[in-house]
XYZ file of C-alpha atoms in Angstrom:
594
model
C 32.635 -0.943 4.689
C 31.993 1.666 6.805
C 31.883 4.799 3.584
C 33.775 7.409 5.402
C 36.532 9.803 4.533
C 39.794 8.588 4.678
C 43.053 11.007 5.525
C 44.862 12.154 2.116
C 48.378 10.991 3.657
C 46.707 7.192 2.944
C 45.900 8.066 -0.876
C 48.584 5.932 -3.267
C 48.903 9.194 -5.270
C 49.278 12.773 -2.392
C 48.639 15.115 -5.470
C 45.186 13.504 -6.690
C 42.669 14.000 -4.293
C 41.550 9.796 -3.263
C 37.740 9.366 -4.043
C 37.053 8.259 -0.786
C 36.778 12.290 -0.309
C 34.064 12.803 -2.958
C 31.787 9.039 -1.570
C 29.974 10.995 0.606
C 28.714 13.568 -1.841
C 27.917 10.790 -4.334
C 26.235 8.719 -1.887
C 24.328 11.476 -0.685
C 23.330 12.489 -4.071
C 22.638 8.778 -4.821
C 20.025 8.521 -2.118
C 18.184 11.051 -2.446
C 16.388 8.875 -5.103
C 15.583 6.010 -3.602
C 12.175 5.999 -1.336
C 11.891 6.074 2.188
C 11.415 2.433 2.668
C 14.685 1.092 1.131
C 16.328 3.675 3.119
C 15.257 2.027 6.342
C 15.027 -1.545 5.790
C 17.845 -1.643 3.652
C 19.838 1.438 3.388
C 20.500 1.736 7.207
C 21.624 -1.924 7.740
C 24.996 -1.698 4.843
C 27.421 -0.252 7.397
C 27.441 3.216 9.574
C 28.605 5.523 6.779
C 25.686 4.835 5.155
C 23.283 4.401 8.307
C 24.176 8.028 8.410
C 23.742 9.413 5.082
C 20.394 7.851 4.502
C 19.160 8.470 8.188
C 20.120 12.316 7.284
C 17.958 11.518 4.963
C 14.641 10.239 6.658
C 15.439 12.744 8.770
C 14.748 15.341 6.091
C 11.978 13.814 4.668
C 9.730 14.095 7.682
C 6.982 16.010 7.419
C 7.558 19.122 9.654
C 4.779 21.994 11.009
C 5.859 25.806 11.265
C 4.437 28.284 12.407
C 4.991 31.731 14.036
C 5.599 30.147 17.473
C 8.173 27.063 16.361
C 9.778 29.083 12.691
C 12.649 31.171 14.852
C 14.191 28.068 16.117
C 13.720 26.261 12.781
C 15.664 29.457 10.746
C 17.749 29.048 13.259
C 19.007 25.471 13.236
C 19.340 25.719 9.521
C 21.249 28.632 9.999
C 23.592 26.591 11.645
C 24.321 23.705 9.634
C 21.462 20.836 9.802
C 19.863 19.867 7.273
C 17.009 21.383 5.591
C 14.099 19.891 5.535
C 11.853 18.978 2.322
C 8.660 18.886 3.711
C 6.827 21.800 5.157
C 3.476 22.720 6.690
C 3.157 26.312 6.980
C 0.369 26.812 9.472
C -1.059 29.327 11.091
C 0.098 32.198 9.594
C -1.803 35.023 7.906
C -0.561 35.612 4.251
C -3.038 38.129 2.685
C -2.565 40.516 6.155
C 1.112 39.676 7.865
C 2.133 40.876 10.758
C 5.375 42.814 11.146
C 7.214 39.693 12.866
C 5.274 37.672 10.233
C 6.402 39.240 7.322
C 10.191 39.522 8.713
C 9.579 35.198 9.422
C 8.440 34.772 6.087
C 11.195 36.861 4.347
C 13.731 35.073 6.576
C 12.518 31.684 6.045
C 11.651 32.245 1.371
C 15.720 34.047 1.392
C 17.320 31.155 3.193
C 15.514 27.438 3.328
C 12.700 27.467 0.615
C 14.800 25.833 -1.633
C 15.296 22.215 -0.587
C 11.328 21.826 -0.314
C 9.565 19.675 -2.357
C 6.054 18.967 -0.375
C 4.592 22.506 0.653
C 1.104 22.676 2.405
C 0.096 25.970 2.741
C -2.997 27.035 5.162
C -4.227 29.593 2.424
C -5.936 29.795 -0.695
C -6.293 32.553 -3.349
C -9.503 34.652 -3.151
C -9.886 35.671 -6.514
C -9.086 34.495 -9.804
C -5.599 35.426 -11.378
C -4.226 36.944 -7.169
C -2.363 35.717 -5.062
C -0.870 36.928 -1.767
C 2.344 38.625 -2.337
C 4.728 36.313 0.236
C 2.845 33.109 -1.630
C 4.208 33.994 -4.749
C 7.448 34.832 -3.764
C 7.976 31.106 -1.799
C 6.742 29.202 -4.995
C 8.911 30.954 -7.192
C 11.780 30.649 -4.526
C 11.276 26.798 -4.356
C 12.841 25.287 -7.257
C 12.435 21.759 -6.596
C 8.636 22.025 -5.346
C 6.753 18.974 -6.125
C 3.775 18.311 -4.006
C 1.556 21.416 -2.945
C -1.292 21.499 -0.940
C -4.146 24.277 -0.179
C -6.002 24.155 2.988
C -7.015 27.274 4.143
C -7.974 27.979 7.855
C -9.167 31.838 7.127
C -11.368 32.475 4.254
C -13.486 35.249 5.036
C -10.991 37.892 5.699
C -10.267 40.403 3.587
C -6.955 39.514 2.243
C -4.341 42.025 0.337
C -3.927 40.101 -2.770
C -1.963 41.307 -6.120
C -2.383 40.042 -9.303
C -0.481 37.113 -10.912
C 2.442 38.539 -13.454
C 1.391 37.495 -16.810
C 2.677 34.105 -17.962
C 3.772 32.973 -14.734
C 3.653 28.792 -13.939
C 5.063 26.461 -11.879
C 6.313 23.732 -14.256
C 7.741 21.466 -11.536
C 4.607 21.381 -9.745
C 3.418 18.065 -10.236
C 1.075 16.740 -7.433
C -1.707 19.531 -6.248
C -3.895 19.385 -3.190
C -7.132 21.761 -1.977
C -9.170 21.092 0.642
C -12.489 23.168 1.226
C -14.456 21.084 3.164
C -14.732 23.769 5.146
C -15.829 26.562 3.486
C -17.460 25.614 0.757
C -21.053 25.879 1.580
C -23.296 25.625 -2.257
C -22.800 25.710 -5.429
C -25.486 27.949 -5.728
C -24.718 30.734 -3.440
C -21.736 33.084 -4.018
C -19.602 31.977 -2.199
C -18.981 28.400 -3.847
C -19.158 30.138 -7.926
C -16.395 32.407 -6.664
C -14.306 28.680 -5.016
C -14.804 26.967 -8.022
C -13.816 30.040 -10.462
C -10.463 30.235 -8.865
C -9.751 27.012 -8.940
C -10.532 26.436 -12.135
C -8.033 29.232 -12.944
C -5.498 28.047 -10.234
C -4.943 24.831 -12.211
C -3.618 26.968 -15.775
C -0.496 28.034 -12.664
C 0.316 24.125 -12.971
C 0.878 23.255 -16.517
C 2.618 19.819 -15.936
C 0.143 17.854 -13.464
C -0.107 14.333 -13.457
C -2.185 13.751 -9.588
C -4.560 15.822 -7.986
C -6.549 15.641 -4.388
C -8.740 17.244 -2.808
C -12.140 16.466 0.065
C -14.332 18.742 -1.296
C -14.715 18.937 -5.481
C -17.709 21.040 -7.220
C -19.070 19.528 -10.597
C -17.432 21.761 -12.813
C -13.925 21.313 -11.529
C -14.154 17.271 -11.510
C -15.669 17.321 -15.399
C -12.835 19.301 -16.002
C -10.146 16.943 -14.945
C -12.184 14.221 -16.574
C -12.399 16.111 -19.891
C -9.442 16.324 -22.865
C -8.458 19.462 -20.972
C -5.889 18.009 -18.664
C -3.184 15.998 -18.484
C -4.230 14.547 -14.752
C -3.002 10.933 -14.621
C -4.383 10.064 -10.970
C -7.174 12.008 -8.837
C -8.629 11.732 -5.230
C -11.420 13.158 -4.715
C -14.484 13.255 -2.412
C -18.111 14.803 -4.421
C -19.887 18.245 -2.963
C -23.217 16.774 -2.232
C -24.274 18.233 0.889
C -27.299 19.905 -0.511
C -28.340 18.265 -2.994
C -27.052 15.108 -5.557
C -25.230 15.822 -8.237
C -26.633 16.311 -11.394
C -26.281 13.657 -14.430
C -22.076 13.390 -15.362
C -21.587 15.623 -18.419
C -18.568 15.210 -20.046
C -17.551 15.727 -23.761
C -14.705 14.320 -24.369
C -13.023 11.828 -21.546
C -9.286 12.522 -20.747
C -6.235 10.342 -21.835
C -4.023 10.353 -19.636
C -6.486 9.053 -16.357
C -5.672 5.774 -14.831
C -5.582 5.684 -11.510
C -8.536 6.876 -9.797
C -9.451 7.143 -5.641
C -12.991 7.703 -4.070
C -13.955 9.202 -0.778
C -17.114 8.154 -0.578
C -19.134 9.405 2.979
C -21.597 7.356 4.486
C -24.519 8.414 3.214
C -23.519 10.170 -0.286
C -26.259 11.440 -2.676
C -24.386 11.364 -5.617
C -22.893 7.946 -5.505
C -24.092 7.546 -9.042
C -22.049 10.091 -10.273
C -19.092 7.854 -9.168
C -20.409 4.643 -10.774
C -20.925 7.073 -13.577
C -16.725 7.820 -13.634
C -16.587 4.440 -13.435
C -18.207 3.198 -16.407
C -16.529 6.871 -18.308
C -12.895 5.526 -17.877
C -13.633 1.407 -17.535
C -11.317 0.046 -20.056
C -8.641 2.717 -19.176
C -8.680 2.586 -15.082
C -4.987 0.862 -13.966
C -5.805 1.452 -10.313
C -8.710 1.753 -8.634
C -9.393 2.730 -4.328
C -12.950 2.701 -2.397
C -12.205 5.253 1.098
C -14.864 4.686 3.073
C -15.441 7.624 5.899
C -16.718 5.450 8.282
C -18.074 2.178 9.767
C -21.432 1.073 11.123
C -22.875 -1.297 12.663
C -24.540 -4.278 10.795
C -28.817 -3.468 12.253
C -27.717 0.361 10.985
C -26.702 -0.922 7.757
C -29.572 -2.639 7.479
C -32.228 0.702 8.527
C -30.453 2.755 6.295
C -29.073 3.772 2.781
C -25.728 3.340 2.640
C -23.872 5.242 -0.288
C -23.639 2.005 -3.108
C -21.454 2.187 -6.167
C -22.216 0.114 -9.014
C -19.441 -1.555 -10.468
C -18.369 -1.647 -14.512
C -18.946 -5.303 -16.064
C -15.040 -5.492 -17.247
C -12.049 -3.609 -15.809
C -9.885 -4.320 -19.251
C -6.610 -3.023 -17.485
C -7.301 -2.719 -13.603
C -4.427 -4.445 -11.681
C -4.915 -3.291 -8.744
C -7.918 -2.751 -6.394
C -7.389 -0.971 -2.827
C -10.489 -0.500 -0.160
C -9.282 1.980 2.701
C -11.342 1.131 5.941
C -11.756 3.807 8.217
C -10.914 3.425 12.085
C -13.787 5.457 13.205
C -17.713 4.484 13.258
C -20.793 6.269 13.444
C -23.925 5.443 15.494
C -24.083 3.489 18.899
C -20.457 1.328 19.314
C -20.933 -1.693 22.254
C -21.265 -5.200 21.246
C -21.900 -4.576 17.509
C -20.502 -6.217 14.449
C -18.873 -3.479 12.454
C -19.238 -3.308 8.035
C -17.461 -0.198 6.208
C -20.379 2.339 5.572
C -20.245 1.174 1.753
C -21.841 -1.089 -0.877
C -20.576 -2.585 -4.163
C -22.856 -3.645 -6.704
C -21.614 -6.192 -8.951
C -24.487 -7.297 -10.903
C -25.595 -10.630 -11.511
C -23.924 -13.788 -12.775
C -20.525 -11.604 -12.838
C -17.220 -13.624 -12.509
C -13.984 -12.168 -11.560
C -12.038 -13.970 -14.071
C -13.925 -12.048 -16.869
C -14.789 -8.406 -14.440
C -11.152 -8.212 -13.142
C -9.033 -10.474 -16.688
C -5.470 -8.099 -15.975
C -6.304 -7.661 -11.517
C -3.118 -8.614 -9.727
C -2.430 -7.153 -6.946
C -5.701 -6.647 -3.970
C -4.680 -3.877 -0.967
C -6.568 -3.423 2.434
C -5.399 -0.278 4.107
C -6.587 1.980 7.231
C -7.699 5.651 6.169
C -6.985 7.924 8.449
C -9.867 10.250 9.031
C -10.852 13.029 11.693
C -14.306 13.344 12.151
C -14.766 14.148 15.646
C -17.575 16.438 14.579
C -19.622 13.140 14.161
C -21.845 11.074 16.604
C -19.791 7.983 17.143
C -16.185 6.782 18.548
C -12.737 4.591 16.769
C -13.275 0.520 16.937
C -10.880 -0.781 18.654
C -8.548 -3.198 16.168
C -10.273 -5.955 16.886
C -13.327 -4.333 15.833
C -11.573 -3.179 12.185
C -10.287 -6.116 12.209
C -13.136 -8.064 11.657
C -14.860 -5.094 10.077
C -12.800 -5.149 6.335
C -12.152 -8.688 6.824
C -15.699 -9.334 6.274
C -16.051 -6.595 3.852
C -13.254 -8.300 1.929
C -14.649 -11.984 2.013
C -17.841 -10.604 0.890
C -17.354 -9.050 -2.198
C -13.987 -10.135 -3.323
C -13.628 -14.122 -1.580
C -16.696 -15.583 -3.669
C -17.273 -16.571 -7.712
C -17.003 -19.604 -9.899
C -14.018 -19.625 -11.528
C -10.927 -19.108 -10.663
C -8.652 -14.899 -11.118
C -5.500 -16.924 -12.346
C -3.280 -13.185 -12.523
C -3.966 -12.324 -9.091
C -0.529 -12.847 -7.450
C -0.661 -10.398 -4.404
C -2.840 -9.545 -1.310
C -1.513 -7.160 1.164
C -3.265 -7.434 4.154
C -2.857 -5.646 7.249
C -1.578 -7.839 10.264
C -4.286 -8.973 12.668
C -4.405 -8.566 16.333
C -2.639 -10.365 18.393
C -5.240 -11.015 20.790
C -6.906 -12.977 18.163
C -4.217 -15.731 18.190
C -3.007 -17.545 15.266
C -4.010 -17.509 11.790
C -4.596 -21.061 9.941
C -3.346 -21.264 5.783
C -4.076 -23.502 4.142
C -2.808 -24.676 0.057
C -3.703 -26.760 -2.046
C -2.916 -29.895 -0.463
C -4.657 -29.280 2.738
C -2.035 -29.676 4.618
C -1.830 -27.023 7.414
C 0.471 -24.200 7.247
C 1.173 -22.344 10.547
C 3.258 -19.707 10.275
C 5.906 -20.635 12.974
C 9.720 -18.358 13.989
C 12.332 -17.974 11.050
C 14.539 -19.992 13.278
C 11.906 -22.487 12.390
C 11.845 -22.819 8.881
C 14.349 -24.658 8.274
C 11.946 -27.750 9.315
C 10.525 -27.185 5.304
C 12.327 -29.790 4.158
C 10.213 -32.467 4.197
C 7.059 -31.193 2.336
C 6.907 -32.064 -1.056
C 8.241 -29.838 -4.203
C 4.404 -29.069 -5.565
C 3.965 -27.161 -2.265
C 7.229 -24.956 -2.954
C 5.270 -21.804 -4.519
C 2.640 -21.855 -0.943
C 5.685 -22.049 1.404
C 7.482 -19.330 -0.076
C 3.627 -16.796 0.443
C 3.877 -17.388 4.291
C 6.896 -15.464 5.885
C 10.372 -14.377 5.025
C 11.605 -17.115 6.687
C 9.899 -19.904 5.479
C 10.463 -18.067 1.925
C 14.756 -18.918 2.744
C 14.154 -22.381 3.667
C 12.272 -23.255 0.877
C 14.906 -22.069 -1.819
C 17.635 -23.918 0.679
C 15.459 -27.239 1.357
C 14.108 -27.649 -2.863
C 16.500 -27.798 -6.219
C 17.131 -25.118 -7.386
C 15.556 -26.287 -10.920
C 12.519 -27.094 -8.899
C 11.909 -23.437 -8.169
C 9.449 -21.130 -9.439
C 9.836 -17.937 -10.769
C 10.094 -15.612 -8.010
C 6.696 -12.941 -7.081
C 6.611 -10.146 -5.470
C 5.984 -10.033 -1.643
C 5.599 -6.796 -0.041
C 7.213 -6.504 3.413
C 5.555 -6.566 6.435
C 2.042 -7.083 5.367
C -0.096 -10.166 5.999
C 0.476 -11.729 2.600
C -2.130 -15.522 2.334
C -0.504 -17.918 0.538
C -1.419 -18.114 -2.983
C -2.663 -21.878 -4.700
C -1.238 -23.682 -7.378
C -3.377 -23.159 -10.962
C -4.880 -26.242 -10.748
C -7.336 -25.093 -8.220
C -10.498 -24.596 -8.925
C -11.191 -21.117 -7.225
C -8.360 -18.900 -6.006
C -11.038 -16.659 -3.911
C -12.727 -19.581 -2.421
C -9.309 -20.771 -0.976
C -8.385 -17.508 0.540
C -11.359 -17.318 2.129
C -10.681 -20.025 4.095
C -6.983 -19.298 4.547
C -8.292 -16.296 6.455
C -10.555 -17.724 9.098
C -8.742 -17.459 12.654
C -9.179 -19.538 15.872
C -10.212 -16.054 18.013
C -8.991 -15.577 21.936
C -12.241 -13.135 22.502
C -16.152 -14.428 23.926
C -17.064 -12.086 20.651
C -18.382 -13.431 17.750
C -16.214 -13.050 14.645
C -18.859 -13.124 11.103
C -17.139 -11.997 7.827
C -20.687 -11.556 6.289
C -22.193 -8.834 4.563
C -24.518 -7.439 7.488
C -27.508 -8.007 4.641
C -26.833 -11.296 5.458
C -25.289 -14.297 6.871
C -22.497 -15.898 5.968
C -22.628 -19.265 4.619
C -19.542 -22.001 5.173
C -17.279 -21.533 2.487
C -17.876 -23.833 -0.756
C -14.699 -26.183 -1.991
C -14.728 -27.438 -5.610
C -14.549 -30.828 -6.484
C -10.750 -30.727 -7.139
C -9.950 -28.949 -4.112
C -8.473 -31.444 -0.993
C -8.983 -29.916 2.332
C -8.553 -31.461 4.539
C -9.365 -29.595 7.857
C -11.595 -26.855 8.255
C -11.885 -24.925 11.399
C -14.606 -23.392 11.671
C -15.623 -20.364 14.379
C -19.569 -20.235 16.657
C -21.239 -23.246 14.015
C -24.651 -21.373 15.786
C -23.817 -17.816 14.054
C -23.769 -18.996 10.376
C -26.720 -19.994 8.529
C -26.389 -23.207 6.334
C -27.508 -23.222 2.524
C -29.576 -26.145 1.073
C -27.944 -29.356 -0.470
C -24.520 -27.845 0.888
C -21.687 -30.932 0.748
C -18.309 -31.151 1.648
C -17.320 -34.149 0.163
C -13.575 -34.086 0.991
C -13.351 -33.104 4.570
C -12.259 -35.480 6.763
C -11.328 -33.217 10.399
C -13.933 -30.878 11.241
C -13.214 -29.075 14.549
C -16.417 -26.783 16.408
C -15.552 -24.854 18.667
C -18.038 -22.970 21.420
C -16.027 -22.720 24.503
C -15.936 -18.590 24.812
C -19.856 -18.491 24.186
C -21.052 -17.155 26.997
C -24.221 -18.111 27.040
C -23.610 -22.222 25.867
C -25.759 -23.574 29.106
C -28.742 -21.671 27.790
C -28.494 -23.471 24.452
C -28.174 -26.457 24.599
C -30.945 -28.168 22.451
C -30.380 -25.384 20.446
C -26.702 -25.713 20.114
C -26.956 -30.119 19.873
C -29.461 -29.925 16.650
C -26.919 -26.710 14.838
C -24.365 -29.499 15.431
C -26.498 -32.658 14.629
C -27.042 -30.276 10.855
C -22.909 -29.487 10.786
C -22.062 -32.705 10.939
C -23.976 -33.515 8.088
C -22.484 -31.955 5.854
C -19.648 -33.922 6.093
C -20.028 -37.528 5.023
C -15.899 -38.846 4.647
C -15.282 -36.953 8.679
C -12.472 -39.028 10.350
C -11.795 -37.005 13.216
């Protein structure tokens, strides 16, 4: 149904305005509360009227960069009746000493286009404690809907004209604050660094309702302030400053009772990895979401030769529900014909089990970290190399263990590149569930009811077909599935090890001459272990010559074995070695039929 205004003549009562005249305004207000993903994937398909309203909101939520060269054109479009953008970045403006043209543009912008802004990025940072540029103060006061404020100064050494903030000046509407000083903060011992620390601590006091803080480089005193009881921060994303020397021991008298979400952006050679570990140990019983981001990836041989940043995880995360890893596409050092791995080590301790260390874990996420590190010696990974990097990291650290982690309900992974071919998906009964087109999903009616839980997690088409093929009383409780993510099938609760089966389910059949090793660069990856209760009937093993075979390893339930060596470039030169390796592999499977 198109929700568009009708003529007043069509109303039953010409004296009373029909609801259809008010509906566009009501619809506009309702959509302002919906997330962008829902507007894009759902609301735009309802009707033409809904689509137009949704696209107007989506357009206004785009981050737009305004500079002295294009601000006049933007002001002209907004004054002509077009939508105001809510997310703006004011760049290349000298807020301290503006020219007459810049001053006129800022005054016009503040008076006509500042009210709808919800997110504001400024190339500015205060130079003195309790002071700001006059235009910045006026701008913040006029942004009545401002929620997110980000300071990223480009000019800091110039003498700016700043005035003291009025006594009692506060901006209670701002809940998210970001500060990036990575280009200027050099040393905590110099005069310049001390001035920045004092300014940061004073700046935070102007935003009493902060719940989230983001920063690329933070000095020690500021970090300890956000971790203490003095701050109401619930979520913090930070990168510690340790360019000159490692940070000393963490010193917080009373920890915060609000902090539940933490993100660490760990550089390749961090001198303060003990500081990250100390923060995790301090809040291990409170954290609900943890994200670890690796700035760069490195080759395996470089990983072995250098001391990469290592974070020690606490013995127990009693409330952790989401564990996310951010993997960068940027690599450091040489980058040709190497297997890459994220430049970050995780230390779990000895004799740990996932079920005990993460008793409430529900979600594992792997995401792409957007970075801009052109000044370093390196380059960018291809899609295949980045996929191999995060897959090996995930397998090395999170697809191991001897006990089942029954609380995990969702694994959100980036989709593999199309060049890698199909992905073999296994379930607890050993049936190969290869993803098909949604049109072919209706052929799942012959599957046993016990496979319903697995089939519904393959794709949306499979899920719809499963719900129509199985009786209603056999349908399990619905689970949250992230659209457009590569969600792996979760085995039933009778399986021995949920992580081991997920490990098997992400082994792809590669269509590239390189060997894909799901391994930590510190040790070669052994064959995946299958428990006695697992009925695995097929195993796809890629490039057997590249994996080590542990002693006393057997797979009594495997009946079908596939060894693919078609893409090895030197297969004729390693004939004797290849034959010996194949014989060694076959001995591991006593019940082979094919």
